[in-house]
mmCIF file of C-alpha atoms and ligand atoms in Angstrom:
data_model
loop_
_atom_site.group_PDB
_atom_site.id
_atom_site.type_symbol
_atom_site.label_atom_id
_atom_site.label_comp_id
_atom_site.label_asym_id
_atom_site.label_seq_id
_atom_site.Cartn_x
_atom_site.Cartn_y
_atom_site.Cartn_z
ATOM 1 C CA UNK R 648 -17.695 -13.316 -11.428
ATOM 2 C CA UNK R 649 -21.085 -14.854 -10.383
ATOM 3 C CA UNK R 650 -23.703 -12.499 -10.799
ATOM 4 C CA UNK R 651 -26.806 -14.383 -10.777
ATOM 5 C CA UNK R 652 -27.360 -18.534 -9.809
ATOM 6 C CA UNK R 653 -30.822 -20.399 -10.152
ATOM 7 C CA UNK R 654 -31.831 -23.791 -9.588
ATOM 8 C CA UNK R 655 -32.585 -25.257 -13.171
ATOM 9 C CA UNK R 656 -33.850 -28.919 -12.506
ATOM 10 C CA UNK R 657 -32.993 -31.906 -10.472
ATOM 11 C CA UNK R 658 -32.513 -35.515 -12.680
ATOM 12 C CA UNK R 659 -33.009 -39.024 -11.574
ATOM 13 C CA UNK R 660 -31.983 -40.614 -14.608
ATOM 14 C CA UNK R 661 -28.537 -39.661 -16.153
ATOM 15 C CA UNK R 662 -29.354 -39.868 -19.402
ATOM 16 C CA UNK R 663 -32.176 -37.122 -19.422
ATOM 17 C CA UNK R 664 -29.247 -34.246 -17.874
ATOM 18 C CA UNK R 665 -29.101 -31.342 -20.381
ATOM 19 C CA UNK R 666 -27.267 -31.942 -23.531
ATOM 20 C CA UNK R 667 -26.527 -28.418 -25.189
ATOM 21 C CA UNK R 668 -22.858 -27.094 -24.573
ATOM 22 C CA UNK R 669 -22.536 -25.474 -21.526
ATOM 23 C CA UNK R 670 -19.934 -25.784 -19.606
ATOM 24 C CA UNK R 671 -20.836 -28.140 -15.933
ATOM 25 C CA UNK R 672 -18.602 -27.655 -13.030
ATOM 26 C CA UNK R 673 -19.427 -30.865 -10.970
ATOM 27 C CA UNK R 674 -19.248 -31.099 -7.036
ATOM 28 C CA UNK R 675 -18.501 -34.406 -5.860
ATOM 29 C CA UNK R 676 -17.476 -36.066 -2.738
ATOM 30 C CA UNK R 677 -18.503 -38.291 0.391
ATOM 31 C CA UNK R 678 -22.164 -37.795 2.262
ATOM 32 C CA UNK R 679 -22.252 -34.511 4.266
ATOM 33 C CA UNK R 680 -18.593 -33.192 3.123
ATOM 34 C CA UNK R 681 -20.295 -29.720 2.187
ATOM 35 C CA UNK R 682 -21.114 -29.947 -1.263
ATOM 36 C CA UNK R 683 -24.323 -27.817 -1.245
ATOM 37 C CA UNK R 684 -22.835 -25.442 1.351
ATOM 38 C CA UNK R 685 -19.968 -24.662 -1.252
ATOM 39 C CA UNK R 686 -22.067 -24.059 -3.990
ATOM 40 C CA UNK R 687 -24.300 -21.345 -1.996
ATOM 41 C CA UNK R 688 -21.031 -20.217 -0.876
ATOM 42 C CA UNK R 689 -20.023 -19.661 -4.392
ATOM 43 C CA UNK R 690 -23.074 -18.015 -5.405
ATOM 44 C CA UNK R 691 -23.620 -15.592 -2.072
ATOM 45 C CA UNK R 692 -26.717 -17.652 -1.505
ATOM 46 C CA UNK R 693 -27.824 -19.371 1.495
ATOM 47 C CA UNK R 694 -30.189 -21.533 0.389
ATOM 48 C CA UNK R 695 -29.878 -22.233 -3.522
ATOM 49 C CA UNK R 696 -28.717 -25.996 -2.676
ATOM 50 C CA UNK R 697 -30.072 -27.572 0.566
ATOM 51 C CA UNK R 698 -27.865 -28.583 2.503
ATOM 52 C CA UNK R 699 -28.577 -30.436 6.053
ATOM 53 C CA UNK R 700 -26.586 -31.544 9.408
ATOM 54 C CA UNK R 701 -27.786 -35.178 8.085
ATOM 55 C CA UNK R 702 -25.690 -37.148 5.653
ATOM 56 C CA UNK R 703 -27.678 -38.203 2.426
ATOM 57 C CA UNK R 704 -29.450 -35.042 1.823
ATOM 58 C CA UNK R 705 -28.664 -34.552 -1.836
ATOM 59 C CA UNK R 706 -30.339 -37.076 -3.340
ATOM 60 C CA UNK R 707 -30.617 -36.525 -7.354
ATOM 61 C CA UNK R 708 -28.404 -34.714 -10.173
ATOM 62 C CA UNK R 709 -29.004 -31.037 -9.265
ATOM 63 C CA UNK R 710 -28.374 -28.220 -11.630
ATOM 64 C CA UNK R 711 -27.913 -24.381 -11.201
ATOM 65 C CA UNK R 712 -28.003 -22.181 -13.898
ATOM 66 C CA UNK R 713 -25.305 -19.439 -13.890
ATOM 67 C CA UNK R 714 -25.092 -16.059 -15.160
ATOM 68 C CA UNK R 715 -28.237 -16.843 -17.262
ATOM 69 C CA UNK R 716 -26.782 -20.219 -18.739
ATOM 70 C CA UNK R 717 -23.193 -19.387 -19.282
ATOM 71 C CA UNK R 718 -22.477 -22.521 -16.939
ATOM 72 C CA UNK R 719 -23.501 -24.869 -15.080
ATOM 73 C CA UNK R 720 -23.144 -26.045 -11.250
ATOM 74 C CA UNK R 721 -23.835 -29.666 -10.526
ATOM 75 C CA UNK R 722 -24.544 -30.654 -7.140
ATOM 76 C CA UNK R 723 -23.896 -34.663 -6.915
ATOM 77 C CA UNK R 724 -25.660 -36.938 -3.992
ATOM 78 C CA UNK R 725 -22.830 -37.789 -1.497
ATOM 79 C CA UNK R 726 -20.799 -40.959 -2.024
ATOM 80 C CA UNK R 727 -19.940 -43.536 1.133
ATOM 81 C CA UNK R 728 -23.166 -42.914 3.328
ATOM 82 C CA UNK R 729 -22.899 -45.982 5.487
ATOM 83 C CA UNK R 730 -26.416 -45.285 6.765
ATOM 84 C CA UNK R 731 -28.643 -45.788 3.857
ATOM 85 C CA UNK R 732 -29.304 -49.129 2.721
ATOM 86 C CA UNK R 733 -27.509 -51.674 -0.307
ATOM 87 C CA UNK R 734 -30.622 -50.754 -2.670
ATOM 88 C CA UNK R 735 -30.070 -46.602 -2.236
ATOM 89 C CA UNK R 736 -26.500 -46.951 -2.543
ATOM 90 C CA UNK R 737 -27.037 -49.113 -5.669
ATOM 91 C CA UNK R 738 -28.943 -46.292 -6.655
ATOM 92 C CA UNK R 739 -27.113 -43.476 -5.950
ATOM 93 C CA UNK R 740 -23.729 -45.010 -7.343
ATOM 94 C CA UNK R 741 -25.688 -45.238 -10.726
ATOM 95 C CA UNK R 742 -26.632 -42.098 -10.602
ATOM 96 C CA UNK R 743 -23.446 -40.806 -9.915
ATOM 97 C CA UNK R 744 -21.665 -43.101 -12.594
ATOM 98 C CA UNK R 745 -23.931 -42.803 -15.217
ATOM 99 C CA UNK R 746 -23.756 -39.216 -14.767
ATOM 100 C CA UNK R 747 -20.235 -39.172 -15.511
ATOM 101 C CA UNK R 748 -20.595 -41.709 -18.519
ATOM 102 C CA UNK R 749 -22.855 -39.465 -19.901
ATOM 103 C CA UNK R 750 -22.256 -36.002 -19.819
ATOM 104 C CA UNK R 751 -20.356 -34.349 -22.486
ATOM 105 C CA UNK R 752 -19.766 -31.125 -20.954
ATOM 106 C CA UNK R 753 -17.684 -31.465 -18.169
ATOM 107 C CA UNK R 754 -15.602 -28.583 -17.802
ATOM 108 C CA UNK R 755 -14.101 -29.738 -14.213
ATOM 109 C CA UNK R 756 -14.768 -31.773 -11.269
ATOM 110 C CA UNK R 757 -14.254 -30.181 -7.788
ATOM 111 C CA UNK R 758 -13.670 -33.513 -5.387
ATOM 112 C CA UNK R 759 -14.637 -32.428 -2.077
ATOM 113 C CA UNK R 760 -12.856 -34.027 0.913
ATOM 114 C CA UNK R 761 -13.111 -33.486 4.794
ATOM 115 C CA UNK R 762 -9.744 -31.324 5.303
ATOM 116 C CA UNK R 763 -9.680 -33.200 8.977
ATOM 117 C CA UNK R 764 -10.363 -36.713 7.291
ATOM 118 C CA UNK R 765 -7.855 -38.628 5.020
ATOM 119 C CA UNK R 766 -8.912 -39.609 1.893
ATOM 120 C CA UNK R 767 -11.782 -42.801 1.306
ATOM 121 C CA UNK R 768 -11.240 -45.596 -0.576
ATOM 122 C CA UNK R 769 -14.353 -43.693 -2.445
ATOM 123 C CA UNK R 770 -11.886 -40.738 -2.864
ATOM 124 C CA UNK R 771 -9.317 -42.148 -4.222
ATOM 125 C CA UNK R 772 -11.690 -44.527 -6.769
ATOM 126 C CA UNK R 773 -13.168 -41.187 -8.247
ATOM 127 C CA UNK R 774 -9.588 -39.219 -8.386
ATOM 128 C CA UNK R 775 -7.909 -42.111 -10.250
ATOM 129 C CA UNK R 776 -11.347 -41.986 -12.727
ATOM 130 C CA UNK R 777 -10.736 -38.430 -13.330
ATOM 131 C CA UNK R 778 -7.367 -38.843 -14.024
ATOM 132 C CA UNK R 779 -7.703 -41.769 -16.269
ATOM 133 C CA UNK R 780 -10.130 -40.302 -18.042
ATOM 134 C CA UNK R 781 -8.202 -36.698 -18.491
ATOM 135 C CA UNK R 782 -10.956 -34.667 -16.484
ATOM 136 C CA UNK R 783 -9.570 -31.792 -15.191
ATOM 137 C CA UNK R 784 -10.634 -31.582 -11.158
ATOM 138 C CA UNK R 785 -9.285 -30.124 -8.154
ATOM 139 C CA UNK R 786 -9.633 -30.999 -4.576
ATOM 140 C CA UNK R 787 -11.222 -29.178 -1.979
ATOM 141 C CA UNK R 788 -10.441 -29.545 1.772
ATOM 142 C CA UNK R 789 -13.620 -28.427 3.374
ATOM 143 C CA UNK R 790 -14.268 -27.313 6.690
ATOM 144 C CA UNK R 791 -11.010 -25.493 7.504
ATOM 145 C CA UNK R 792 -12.770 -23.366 10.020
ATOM 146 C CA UNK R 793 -12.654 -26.723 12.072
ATOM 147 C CA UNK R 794 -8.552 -26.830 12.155
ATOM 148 C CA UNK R 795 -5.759 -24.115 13.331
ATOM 149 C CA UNK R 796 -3.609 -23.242 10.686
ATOM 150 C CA UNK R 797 -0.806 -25.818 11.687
ATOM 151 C CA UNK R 798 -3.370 -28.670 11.477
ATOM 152 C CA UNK R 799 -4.678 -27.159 8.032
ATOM 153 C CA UNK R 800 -0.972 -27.208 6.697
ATOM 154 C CA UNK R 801 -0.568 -31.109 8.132
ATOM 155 C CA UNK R 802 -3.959 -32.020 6.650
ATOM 156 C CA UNK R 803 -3.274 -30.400 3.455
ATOM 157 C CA UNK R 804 -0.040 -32.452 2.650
ATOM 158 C CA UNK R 805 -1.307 -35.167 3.939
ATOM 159 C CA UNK R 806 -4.240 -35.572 1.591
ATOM 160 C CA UNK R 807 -2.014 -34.771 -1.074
ATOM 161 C CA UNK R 808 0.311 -37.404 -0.207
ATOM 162 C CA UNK R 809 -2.615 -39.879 -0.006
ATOM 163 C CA UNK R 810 -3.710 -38.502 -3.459
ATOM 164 C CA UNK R 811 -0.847 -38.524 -5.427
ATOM 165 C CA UNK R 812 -0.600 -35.007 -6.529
ATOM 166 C CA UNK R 813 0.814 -31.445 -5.938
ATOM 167 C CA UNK R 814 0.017 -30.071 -2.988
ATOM 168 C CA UNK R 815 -1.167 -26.757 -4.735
ATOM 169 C CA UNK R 816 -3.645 -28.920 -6.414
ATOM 170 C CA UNK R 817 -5.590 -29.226 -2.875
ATOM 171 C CA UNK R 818 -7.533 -25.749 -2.050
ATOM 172 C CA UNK R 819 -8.096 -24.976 1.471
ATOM 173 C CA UNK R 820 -11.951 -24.079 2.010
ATOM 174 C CA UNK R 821 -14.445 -22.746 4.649
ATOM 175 C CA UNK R 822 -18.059 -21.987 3.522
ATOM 176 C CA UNK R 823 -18.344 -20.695 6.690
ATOM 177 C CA UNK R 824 -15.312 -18.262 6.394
ATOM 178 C CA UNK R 825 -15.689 -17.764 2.849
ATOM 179 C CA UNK R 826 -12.210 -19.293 2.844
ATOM 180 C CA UNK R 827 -11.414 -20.400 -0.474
ATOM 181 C CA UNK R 828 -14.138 -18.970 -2.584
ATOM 182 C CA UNK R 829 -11.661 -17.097 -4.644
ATOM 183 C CA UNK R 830 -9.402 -19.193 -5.529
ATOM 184 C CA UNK R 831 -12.050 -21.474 -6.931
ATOM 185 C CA UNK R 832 -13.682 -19.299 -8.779
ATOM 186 C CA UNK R 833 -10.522 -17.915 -10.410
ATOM 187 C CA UNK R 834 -10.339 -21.344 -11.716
ATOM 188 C CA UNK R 835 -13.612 -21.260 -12.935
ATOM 189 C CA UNK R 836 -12.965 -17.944 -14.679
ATOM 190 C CA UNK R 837 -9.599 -19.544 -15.998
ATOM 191 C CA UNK R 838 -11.765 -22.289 -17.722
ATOM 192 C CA UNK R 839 -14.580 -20.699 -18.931
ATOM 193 C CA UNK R 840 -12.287 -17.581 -20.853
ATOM 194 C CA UNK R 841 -10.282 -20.898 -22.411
HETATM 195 N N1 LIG W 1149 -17.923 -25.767 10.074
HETATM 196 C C1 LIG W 1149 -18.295 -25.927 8.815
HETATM 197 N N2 LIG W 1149 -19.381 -26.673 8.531
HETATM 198 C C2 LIG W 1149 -19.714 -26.836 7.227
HETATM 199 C C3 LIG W 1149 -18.967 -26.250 6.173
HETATM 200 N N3 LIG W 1149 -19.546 -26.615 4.998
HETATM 201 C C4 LIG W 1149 -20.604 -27.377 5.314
HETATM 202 N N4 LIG W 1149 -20.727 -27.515 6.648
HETATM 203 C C5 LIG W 1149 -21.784 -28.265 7.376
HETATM 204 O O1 LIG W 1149 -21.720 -29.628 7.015
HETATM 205 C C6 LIG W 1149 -23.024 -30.198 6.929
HETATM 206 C C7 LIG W 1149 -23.246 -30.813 5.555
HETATM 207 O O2 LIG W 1149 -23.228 -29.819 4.561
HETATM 208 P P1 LIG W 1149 -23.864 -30.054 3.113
HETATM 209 O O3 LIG W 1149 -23.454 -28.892 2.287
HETATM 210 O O4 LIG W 1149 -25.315 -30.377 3.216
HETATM 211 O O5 LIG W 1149 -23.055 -31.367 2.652
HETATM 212 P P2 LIG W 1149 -23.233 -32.232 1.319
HETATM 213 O O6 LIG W 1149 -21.874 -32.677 0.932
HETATM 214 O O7 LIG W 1149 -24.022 -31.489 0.312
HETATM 215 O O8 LIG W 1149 -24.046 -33.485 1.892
HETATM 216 P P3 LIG W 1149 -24.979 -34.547 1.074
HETATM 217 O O9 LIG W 1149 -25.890 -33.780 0.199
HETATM 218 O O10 LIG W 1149 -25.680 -35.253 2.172
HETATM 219 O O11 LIG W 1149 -24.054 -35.428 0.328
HETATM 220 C C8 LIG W 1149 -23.997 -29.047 7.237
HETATM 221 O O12 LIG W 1149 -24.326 -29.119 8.601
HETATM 222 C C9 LIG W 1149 -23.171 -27.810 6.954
HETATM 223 O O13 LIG W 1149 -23.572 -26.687 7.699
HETATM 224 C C10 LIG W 1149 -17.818 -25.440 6.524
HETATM 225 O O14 LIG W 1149 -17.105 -24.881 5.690
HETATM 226 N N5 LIG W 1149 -17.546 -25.329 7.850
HETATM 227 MG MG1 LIG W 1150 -25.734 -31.947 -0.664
#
């Protein structure tokens, strides 16, 4: 379904992101959840997005170009990173809001979340955004590797429960494992043939 991914240009200021229409899947989610490591998942690439053992590595609005500019990926700095200071908080919760008020071509919002944490008060501030504002998202439980199966079926309810929504809305993922990867892009393929 992916058959080629490059990295098109990172932003600092929302309101100079691309504006033709192509379609932007958008990766959100706390600090060090495994934003990047999804998207080079989803592209067979290891190092298209950097990704880092650190919190806070994704700093700006990245964009990958896919399949020659049939969509987009957007890789989102990391939300809830106790360790950086007020000011670069400040800054990267602008970022990450004015990115939102400002893009016209979201097709969908993949809201990453810990599969062995429950959801953040972050979490649950951008779900109830997406949903007021009819974006369609889904939410990933990373990390699965890190659980047995029992735990990944208690975590999985769990964060549904804390959510709000279907259970079947919540896919299970492992970068690692590969776990995941086609069920996601399924729905990407779903979209994008809309
Ligand atoms: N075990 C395991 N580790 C993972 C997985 N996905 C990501 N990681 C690790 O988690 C850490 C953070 O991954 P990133 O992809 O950089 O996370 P991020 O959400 O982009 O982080 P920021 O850019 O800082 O917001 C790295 O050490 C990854 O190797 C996974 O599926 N399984
Ligand atoms: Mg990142």
């Amino acid at each position: 379904m992916i058959k080629n991914a490059t990295f098109l240009k990172s932003y600092t200021d929302p309101s100079s992101i691309p504006s033709e229409n192509i379609p932007e899947f958008v990766f959100v989610g706390k600090s060090n959840v495994g934003k990047s490591s999804l998207i080079n998942c989803l592209v067979n690439q290891k190092k298209l997005a950097r990704t880092s053992s650190e919190p806070g590595l994704t700093r700006l609005i990245n964009y990958f170009e896919i399949n020659g500019g049939s969509f987009y990926f957007v890789d989102l700095p990391g939300y809830g990173f106790a360790r950086v200071s007020k000011d670069e908080k400040k800054k990267w919760t602008k970022m990450i809001e004015g990115y939102f008020e400002l893009s016209k071509n979201i097709a969908a919002v993949f809201v990453l979340i810990d599969i062995r944490r429950s959801p953040s008060e972050d979490d649950l501030i951008m779900v109830n955004y997406l949903f007021t504002k009819n974006i369609p998202f889904f939410i990933i439980a990373t990390k699965a590797d890190k659980l047995s199966k029992n735990q990944i079926a208690a975590q999985r309810a769990e964060i549904a429960n804390a959510l709000k929504i279907g259970i079947d809305n919540v896919i299970v993922s492992s970068s690692e494992k590969g776990k995941g990867k086609k069920e996601i892009l399924d729905k990407i393929a779903q979209i994008i043939e809309n």
